[in-house]
mmCIF file of C-alpha atoms and ligand atoms in Angstrom:
data_model
loop_
_atom_site.group_PDB
_atom_site.id
_atom_site.type_symbol
_atom_site.label_atom_id
_atom_site.label_comp_id
_atom_site.label_asym_id
_atom_site.label_seq_id
_atom_site.Cartn_x
_atom_site.Cartn_y
_atom_site.Cartn_z
ATOM 1 C CA UNK O 298 -177.264 50.103 -123.607
ATOM 2 C CA UNK O 299 -179.481 52.988 -123.232
ATOM 3 C CA UNK O 300 -179.351 55.800 -125.164
ATOM 4 C CA UNK O 301 -179.779 57.698 -122.355
ATOM 5 C CA UNK O 302 -180.517 61.345 -122.262
ATOM 6 C CA UNK O 303 -177.253 63.179 -122.554
ATOM 7 C CA UNK O 304 -177.288 64.044 -118.844
ATOM 8 C CA UNK O 305 -177.269 60.341 -117.914
ATOM 9 C CA UNK O 306 -174.810 59.059 -120.482
ATOM 10 C CA UNK O 307 -172.523 56.437 -119.018
ATOM 11 C CA UNK O 308 -170.220 56.515 -122.006
ATOM 12 C CA UNK O 309 -170.122 59.129 -124.733
ATOM 13 C CA UNK O 310 -168.802 57.724 -127.983
ATOM 14 C CA UNK O 311 -167.752 60.234 -130.631
ATOM 15 C CA UNK O 312 -167.492 58.859 -134.138
ATOM 16 C CA UNK O 313 -166.674 60.043 -137.633
ATOM 17 C CA UNK O 314 -165.630 58.320 -140.825
ATOM 18 C CA UNK O 315 -164.023 59.472 -144.039
ATOM 19 C CA UNK O 316 -161.847 62.285 -142.762
ATOM 20 C CA UNK O 317 -159.612 61.649 -145.834
ATOM 21 C CA UNK O 318 -156.629 63.558 -144.461
ATOM 22 C CA UNK O 319 -154.227 64.755 -147.167
ATOM 23 C CA UNK O 320 -150.558 65.562 -146.696
ATOM 24 C CA UNK O 321 -151.178 69.309 -147.030
ATOM 25 C CA UNK O 322 -154.146 69.358 -144.637
ATOM 26 C CA UNK O 323 -152.310 69.912 -141.365
ATOM 27 C CA UNK O 324 -154.325 71.981 -138.919
ATOM 28 C CA UNK O 325 -157.801 71.449 -140.391
ATOM 29 C CA UNK O 326 -158.934 68.419 -138.410
ATOM 30 C CA UNK O 327 -157.187 69.635 -135.273
ATOM 31 C CA UNK O 328 -159.420 72.706 -135.208
ATOM 32 C CA UNK O 329 -162.542 70.588 -135.689
ATOM 33 C CA UNK O 330 -161.621 68.283 -132.829
ATOM 34 C CA UNK O 331 -160.820 71.059 -130.386
ATOM 35 C CA UNK O 332 -162.681 70.533 -127.121
ATOM 36 C CA UNK O 333 -163.808 66.991 -127.999
ATOM 37 C CA UNK O 334 -162.668 65.684 -124.593
ATOM 38 C CA UNK O 335 -165.470 67.734 -123.000
ATOM 39 C CA UNK O 336 -168.019 66.189 -125.370
ATOM 40 C CA UNK O 337 -166.954 62.538 -125.476
ATOM 41 C CA UNK O 338 -165.007 59.799 -123.693
ATOM 42 C CA UNK O 339 -163.613 58.078 -126.789
ATOM 43 C CA UNK O 340 -163.267 58.852 -130.494
ATOM 44 C CA UNK O 341 -163.911 56.166 -133.109
ATOM 45 C CA UNK O 342 -162.734 56.665 -136.698
ATOM 46 C CA UNK O 343 -164.608 54.619 -139.294
ATOM 47 C CA UNK O 344 -161.995 54.343 -142.044
ATOM 48 C CA UNK O 345 -160.818 56.395 -145.029
ATOM 49 C CA UNK O 346 -158.483 58.053 -142.611
ATOM 50 C CA UNK O 347 -156.229 59.277 -145.416
ATOM 51 C CA UNK O 348 -156.617 60.546 -148.959
ATOM 52 C CA UNK O 349 -154.504 57.916 -150.726
ATOM 53 C CA UNK O 350 -153.117 55.697 -147.969
ATOM 54 C CA UNK O 351 -149.696 57.318 -147.832
ATOM 55 C CA UNK O 352 -147.665 57.165 -144.611
ATOM 56 C CA UNK O 353 -147.036 60.918 -144.768
ATOM 57 C CA UNK O 354 -150.792 61.455 -144.704
ATOM 58 C CA UNK O 355 -151.032 59.196 -141.665
ATOM 59 C CA UNK O 356 -148.326 61.319 -140.017
ATOM 60 C CA UNK O 357 -150.433 64.421 -140.582
ATOM 61 C CA UNK O 358 -153.500 62.671 -139.144
ATOM 62 C CA UNK O 359 -151.516 61.496 -136.121
ATOM 63 C CA UNK O 360 -150.454 65.103 -135.523
ATOM 64 C CA UNK O 361 -154.061 66.253 -135.718
ATOM 65 C CA UNK O 362 -155.047 63.653 -133.107
ATOM 66 C CA UNK O 363 -152.126 64.299 -130.774
ATOM 67 C CA UNK O 364 -154.003 66.596 -128.425
ATOM 68 C CA UNK O 365 -157.527 65.182 -128.440
ATOM 69 C CA UNK O 366 -157.166 64.031 -124.838
ATOM 70 C CA UNK O 367 -159.346 60.897 -125.208
ATOM 71 C CA UNK O 368 -158.567 57.412 -126.571
ATOM 72 C CA UNK O 369 -158.795 57.066 -130.355
ATOM 73 C CA UNK O 370 -159.757 53.766 -132.003
ATOM 74 C CA UNK O 371 -159.836 53.335 -135.784
ATOM 75 C CA UNK O 372 -160.264 50.984 -138.709
ATOM 76 C CA UNK O 373 -158.832 51.528 -142.164
ATOM 77 C CA UNK O 374 -160.945 52.269 -145.229
ATOM 78 C CA UNK O 375 -160.456 51.498 -148.912
ATOM 79 C CA UNK O 376 -158.631 54.809 -149.478
ATOM 80 C CA UNK O 377 -156.052 53.747 -146.908
ATOM 81 C CA UNK O 378 -155.197 50.765 -149.134
ATOM 82 C CA UNK O 379 -154.832 52.668 -152.384
ATOM 83 C CA UNK O 380 -151.022 52.827 -152.533
ATOM 84 C CA UNK O 381 -150.501 49.393 -150.949
ATOM 85 C CA UNK O 382 -149.008 50.970 -147.836
ATOM 86 C CA UNK O 383 -151.818 50.168 -145.426
ATOM 87 C CA UNK O 384 -149.415 48.436 -143.061
ATOM 88 C CA UNK O 385 -147.328 51.598 -142.843
ATOM 89 C CA UNK O 386 -150.434 53.724 -142.278
ATOM 90 C CA UNK O 387 -151.387 51.401 -139.434
ATOM 91 C CA UNK O 388 -147.869 51.482 -138.008
ATOM 92 C CA UNK O 389 -147.648 55.271 -138.063
ATOM 93 C CA UNK O 390 -150.965 55.663 -136.260
ATOM 94 C CA UNK O 391 -150.272 52.940 -133.711
ATOM 95 C CA UNK O 392 -146.894 54.489 -132.928
ATOM 96 C CA UNK O 393 -148.725 57.746 -132.221
ATOM 97 C CA UNK O 394 -151.167 56.093 -129.826
ATOM 98 C CA UNK O 395 -154.169 55.266 -132.036
ATOM 99 C CA UNK O 396 -155.617 51.772 -131.528
ATOM 100 C CA UNK O 397 -155.994 50.241 -134.985
ATOM 101 C CA UNK O 398 -158.424 47.341 -135.397
ATOM 102 C CA UNK O 399 -158.768 44.688 -138.088
ATOM 103 C CA UNK O 400 -160.437 41.515 -136.908
ATOM 104 C CA UNK O 401 -159.621 42.314 -133.322
ATOM 105 C CA UNK O 402 -160.960 44.343 -130.433
ATOM 106 C CA UNK O 403 -159.993 46.683 -127.645
ATOM 107 C CA UNK O 404 -161.508 47.077 -124.181
ATOM 108 C CA UNK O 405 -161.611 50.531 -122.635
ATOM 109 C CA UNK O 406 -162.672 51.319 -119.091
ATOM 110 C CA UNK O 407 -164.527 54.600 -119.276
ATOM 111 C CA UNK O 408 -166.377 56.129 -116.333
ATOM 112 C CA UNK O 409 -166.410 52.733 -114.633
ATOM 113 C CA UNK O 410 -168.006 51.078 -117.683
ATOM 114 C CA UNK O 411 -166.184 48.522 -119.812
ATOM 115 C CA UNK O 412 -166.589 49.407 -123.477
ATOM 116 C CA UNK O 413 -165.486 46.859 -126.069
ATOM 117 C CA UNK O 414 -164.860 47.975 -129.633
ATOM 118 C CA UNK O 415 -164.374 45.351 -132.334
ATOM 119 C CA UNK O 416 -163.396 46.468 -135.807
ATOM 120 C CA UNK O 417 -162.856 45.624 -139.421
ATOM 121 C CA UNK O 418 -162.630 47.538 -142.639
ATOM 122 C CA UNK O 419 -165.155 45.131 -144.086
ATOM 123 C CA UNK O 420 -165.795 44.858 -147.807
ATOM 124 C CA UNK O 421 -168.524 44.729 -150.435
ATOM 125 C CA UNK O 422 -170.650 41.898 -151.748
ATOM 126 C CA UNK O 423 -174.169 43.225 -151.536
ATOM 127 C CA UNK O 424 -177.351 42.598 -149.644
ATOM 128 C CA UNK O 425 -180.153 40.084 -149.333
ATOM 129 C CA UNK O 426 -181.144 38.512 -152.588
ATOM 130 C CA UNK O 427 -178.558 40.457 -154.554
ATOM 131 C CA UNK O 428 -175.264 39.239 -153.179
ATOM 132 C CA UNK O 429 -172.114 38.299 -155.021
ATOM 133 C CA UNK O 430 -171.516 34.566 -155.085
ATOM 134 C CA UNK O 431 -168.404 32.595 -154.287
ATOM 135 C CA UNK O 432 -168.355 30.954 -157.723
ATOM 136 C CA UNK O 433 -166.553 31.081 -161.044
ATOM 137 C CA UNK O 434 -163.389 32.953 -161.837
ATOM 138 C CA UNK O 435 -160.676 33.100 -159.203
ATOM 139 C CA UNK O 436 -161.043 36.896 -159.035
ATOM 140 C CA UNK O 437 -164.756 36.587 -158.281
ATOM 141 C CA UNK O 438 -164.177 33.929 -155.652
ATOM 142 C CA UNK O 439 -161.356 35.989 -154.122
ATOM 143 C CA UNK O 440 -163.678 39.007 -153.868
ATOM 144 C CA UNK O 441 -166.319 37.093 -151.942
ATOM 145 C CA UNK O 442 -163.850 35.128 -149.842
ATOM 146 C CA UNK O 443 -162.129 38.340 -148.788
ATOM 147 C CA UNK O 444 -165.459 39.817 -147.707
ATOM 148 C CA UNK O 445 -166.295 36.630 -145.794
ATOM 149 C CA UNK O 446 -162.899 36.592 -144.094
ATOM 150 C CA UNK O 447 -163.214 40.154 -142.839
ATOM 151 C CA UNK O 448 -166.776 39.589 -141.599
ATOM 152 C CA UNK O 449 -165.633 36.441 -139.794
ATOM 153 C CA UNK O 450 -162.825 38.415 -138.149
ATOM 154 C CA UNK O 451 -165.325 40.957 -136.888
ATOM 155 C CA UNK O 452 -167.601 38.242 -135.559
ATOM 156 C CA UNK O 453 -164.797 36.530 -133.715
ATOM 157 C CA UNK O 454 -163.590 39.802 -132.230
ATOM 158 C CA UNK O 455 -167.088 40.786 -131.095
ATOM 159 C CA UNK O 456 -167.832 37.341 -129.701
ATOM 160 C CA UNK O 457 -164.635 37.470 -127.652
ATOM 161 C CA UNK O 458 -165.713 40.609 -125.839
ATOM 162 C CA UNK O 459 -167.122 40.265 -122.350
ATOM 163 C CA UNK O 460 -167.869 43.902 -121.671
ATOM 164 C CA UNK O 461 -170.754 46.069 -120.495
ATOM 165 C CA UNK O 462 -171.085 47.595 -123.962
ATOM 166 C CA UNK O 463 -169.990 46.441 -127.397
ATOM 167 C CA UNK O 464 -169.552 48.558 -130.504
ATOM 168 C CA UNK O 465 -168.839 47.176 -133.984
ATOM 169 C CA UNK O 466 -166.695 49.604 -135.976
ATOM 170 C CA UNK O 467 -166.517 49.186 -139.759
ATOM 171 C CA UNK O 468 -165.817 51.149 -142.902
ATOM 172 C CA UNK O 469 -168.107 49.290 -145.311
ATOM 173 C CA UNK O 470 -171.791 49.169 -144.457
ATOM 174 C CA UNK O 471 -173.486 46.160 -142.863
ATOM 175 C CA UNK O 472 -176.960 47.194 -144.055
ATOM 176 C CA UNK O 473 -178.525 48.688 -147.147
ATOM 177 C CA UNK O 474 -180.659 51.183 -145.253
ATOM 178 C CA UNK O 475 -177.767 53.535 -144.553
ATOM 179 C CA UNK O 476 -176.844 53.507 -148.252
ATOM 180 C CA UNK O 477 -180.088 55.223 -149.205
ATOM 181 C CA UNK O 478 -179.044 58.155 -151.361
ATOM 182 C CA UNK O 479 -176.265 56.243 -153.102
ATOM 183 C CA UNK O 480 -177.049 54.825 -156.565
ATOM 184 C CA UNK O 481 -178.532 51.345 -156.122
ATOM 185 C CA UNK O 482 -176.204 50.004 -158.785
ATOM 186 C CA UNK O 483 -173.190 50.460 -156.507
ATOM 187 C CA UNK O 484 -174.682 49.225 -153.224
ATOM 188 C CA UNK O 485 -172.881 45.900 -153.619
ATOM 189 C CA UNK O 486 -169.581 47.789 -153.623
ATOM 190 C CA UNK O 487 -170.455 49.778 -150.518
ATOM 191 C CA UNK O 488 -171.176 46.983 -148.096
ATOM 192 C CA UNK O 489 -172.205 43.466 -147.362
ATOM 193 C CA UNK O 490 -174.866 41.833 -145.254
ATOM 194 C CA UNK O 491 -172.192 39.362 -144.147
ATOM 195 C CA UNK O 492 -171.152 42.140 -141.764
ATOM 196 C CA UNK O 493 -174.671 42.474 -140.333
ATOM 197 C CA UNK O 494 -174.923 38.711 -139.906
ATOM 198 C CA UNK O 495 -171.624 38.767 -138.015
ATOM 199 C CA UNK O 496 -172.847 41.594 -135.783
ATOM 200 C CA UNK O 497 -176.141 39.848 -135.091
ATOM 201 C CA UNK O 498 -174.564 36.480 -134.264
ATOM 202 C CA UNK O 499 -171.942 37.938 -131.933
ATOM 203 C CA UNK O 500 -174.073 40.743 -130.538
ATOM 204 C CA UNK O 501 -173.403 44.455 -130.315
ATOM 205 C CA UNK O 502 -175.071 47.521 -128.909
ATOM 206 C CA UNK O 503 -174.195 49.772 -131.804
ATOM 207 C CA UNK O 504 -172.712 49.327 -135.281
ATOM 208 C CA UNK O 505 -170.903 52.205 -136.960
ATOM 209 C CA UNK O 506 -169.618 52.600 -140.500
ATOM 210 C CA UNK O 507 -168.565 55.167 -143.060
ATOM 211 C CA UNK O 508 -167.742 54.886 -146.797
ATOM 212 C CA UNK O 509 -171.188 55.817 -148.122
ATOM 213 C CA UNK O 510 -170.680 59.574 -148.460
ATOM 214 C CA UNK O 511 -174.106 60.067 -150.014
ATOM 215 C CA UNK O 512 -175.864 57.558 -147.787
ATOM 216 C CA UNK O 513 -178.222 57.992 -144.849
ATOM 217 C CA UNK O 514 -177.604 58.222 -141.144
ATOM 218 C CA UNK O 515 -179.640 55.470 -139.571
ATOM 219 C CA UNK O 516 -180.407 51.820 -140.090
ATOM 220 C CA UNK O 517 -180.848 48.611 -138.158
ATOM 221 C CA UNK O 518 -179.715 45.023 -138.609
ATOM 222 C CA UNK O 519 -182.219 42.170 -138.910
ATOM 223 C CA UNK O 520 -181.296 41.305 -135.327
ATOM 224 C CA UNK O 521 -182.132 44.787 -134.074
ATOM 225 C CA UNK O 522 -178.673 46.339 -133.686
ATOM 226 C CA UNK O 523 -178.769 50.069 -134.444
ATOM 227 C CA UNK O 524 -176.531 51.033 -137.378
ATOM 228 C CA UNK O 525 -175.228 54.541 -137.922
ATOM 229 C CA UNK O 526 -173.419 55.852 -140.990
ATOM 230 C CA UNK O 527 -170.952 58.368 -139.591
ATOM 231 C CA UNK O 528 -169.283 59.302 -142.887
ATOM 232 C CA UNK O 529 -168.382 62.936 -142.431
ATOM 233 C CA UNK O 530 -170.376 64.192 -145.438
ATOM 234 C CA UNK O 531 -173.441 62.373 -144.057
ATOM 235 C CA UNK O 532 -173.301 63.657 -140.495
ATOM 236 C CA UNK O 533 -172.376 67.125 -141.708
ATOM 237 C CA UNK O 534 -170.300 67.967 -138.644
ATOM 238 C CA UNK O 535 -166.852 67.058 -137.277
ATOM 239 C CA UNK O 536 -168.171 64.058 -135.310
ATOM 240 C CA UNK O 537 -171.350 62.596 -133.887
ATOM 241 C CA UNK O 538 -171.664 61.710 -130.191
ATOM 242 C CA UNK O 539 -173.618 58.640 -129.084
ATOM 243 C CA UNK O 540 -174.745 58.259 -125.493
ATOM 244 C CA UNK O 541 -174.493 54.689 -124.318
ATOM 245 C CA UNK O 542 -175.378 53.065 -121.062
ATOM 246 C CA UNK O 543 -175.330 49.455 -120.022
ATOM 247 C CA UNK O 544 -179.116 49.041 -119.897
ATOM 248 C CA UNK O 545 -180.070 47.804 -123.308
ATOM 249 C CA UNK O 546 -182.002 49.949 -125.663
ATOM 250 C CA UNK O 547 -181.160 51.547 -128.971
ATOM 251 C CA UNK O 548 -178.407 54.097 -129.140
ATOM 252 C CA UNK O 549 -179.317 57.646 -129.757
ATOM 253 C CA UNK O 550 -177.278 60.516 -130.956
ATOM 254 C CA UNK O 551 -176.503 63.051 -128.295
ATOM 255 C CA UNK O 552 -176.876 65.977 -130.547
HETATM 256 FE FE1 FE2 N 207 -164.593 57.836 -147.974
HETATM 257 FE FE1 FE2 N 208 -164.417 54.474 -148.461
#
């Protein structure tokens, strides 16, 4: 994929994470997304879609997305699990036309290019040399096994894609680089290098995540896949647009 100059973009991918839509927030996101169909071909949402994971919040978000005019693909974030109604949040959004991913993928034909998006919420566990281990108490083992399971789901979904371009969409971070700015002590709760390993083994042109509100914008996996933290407080705008084309080279932001 090239990150082509904006004028030669084959596919324009808009992305934002952490919109945290509350039940009384109707109208706010809608205004921010006005005109997005002129700027991008698809919108990816990198989790923390709602404030507390309530179905009524998902209804408000669905209303905000109703007129965007381009496909919307999303993963859940930890906030969307907070009231144990994540399945209802997913249902509400799917019913309203949003493609929700967790360990699976979608293929979109955009401007004659086949774009595959594979997604997972992902989970924590830490990074090289400082990772949580699958040992000891059942709660500790469950933590690590859950993180492994979600990373494996992403890998399988990515590996199953036979498309011109592949994007890995996550909420938790696959690399530590994009957490720069967050206290080091909590990095293990903000992401896991299991996600980066999954991305590198299965291959992707671009990896996107949110969750780290005080993190940094850019990083790269050990295998050379560009990583972008699109958490809304990090990008500082309603969404970021990435220009992708099928000739491989690192993705670049369009603006
Ligand atoms: Fe968030
Ligand atoms: Fe989060």
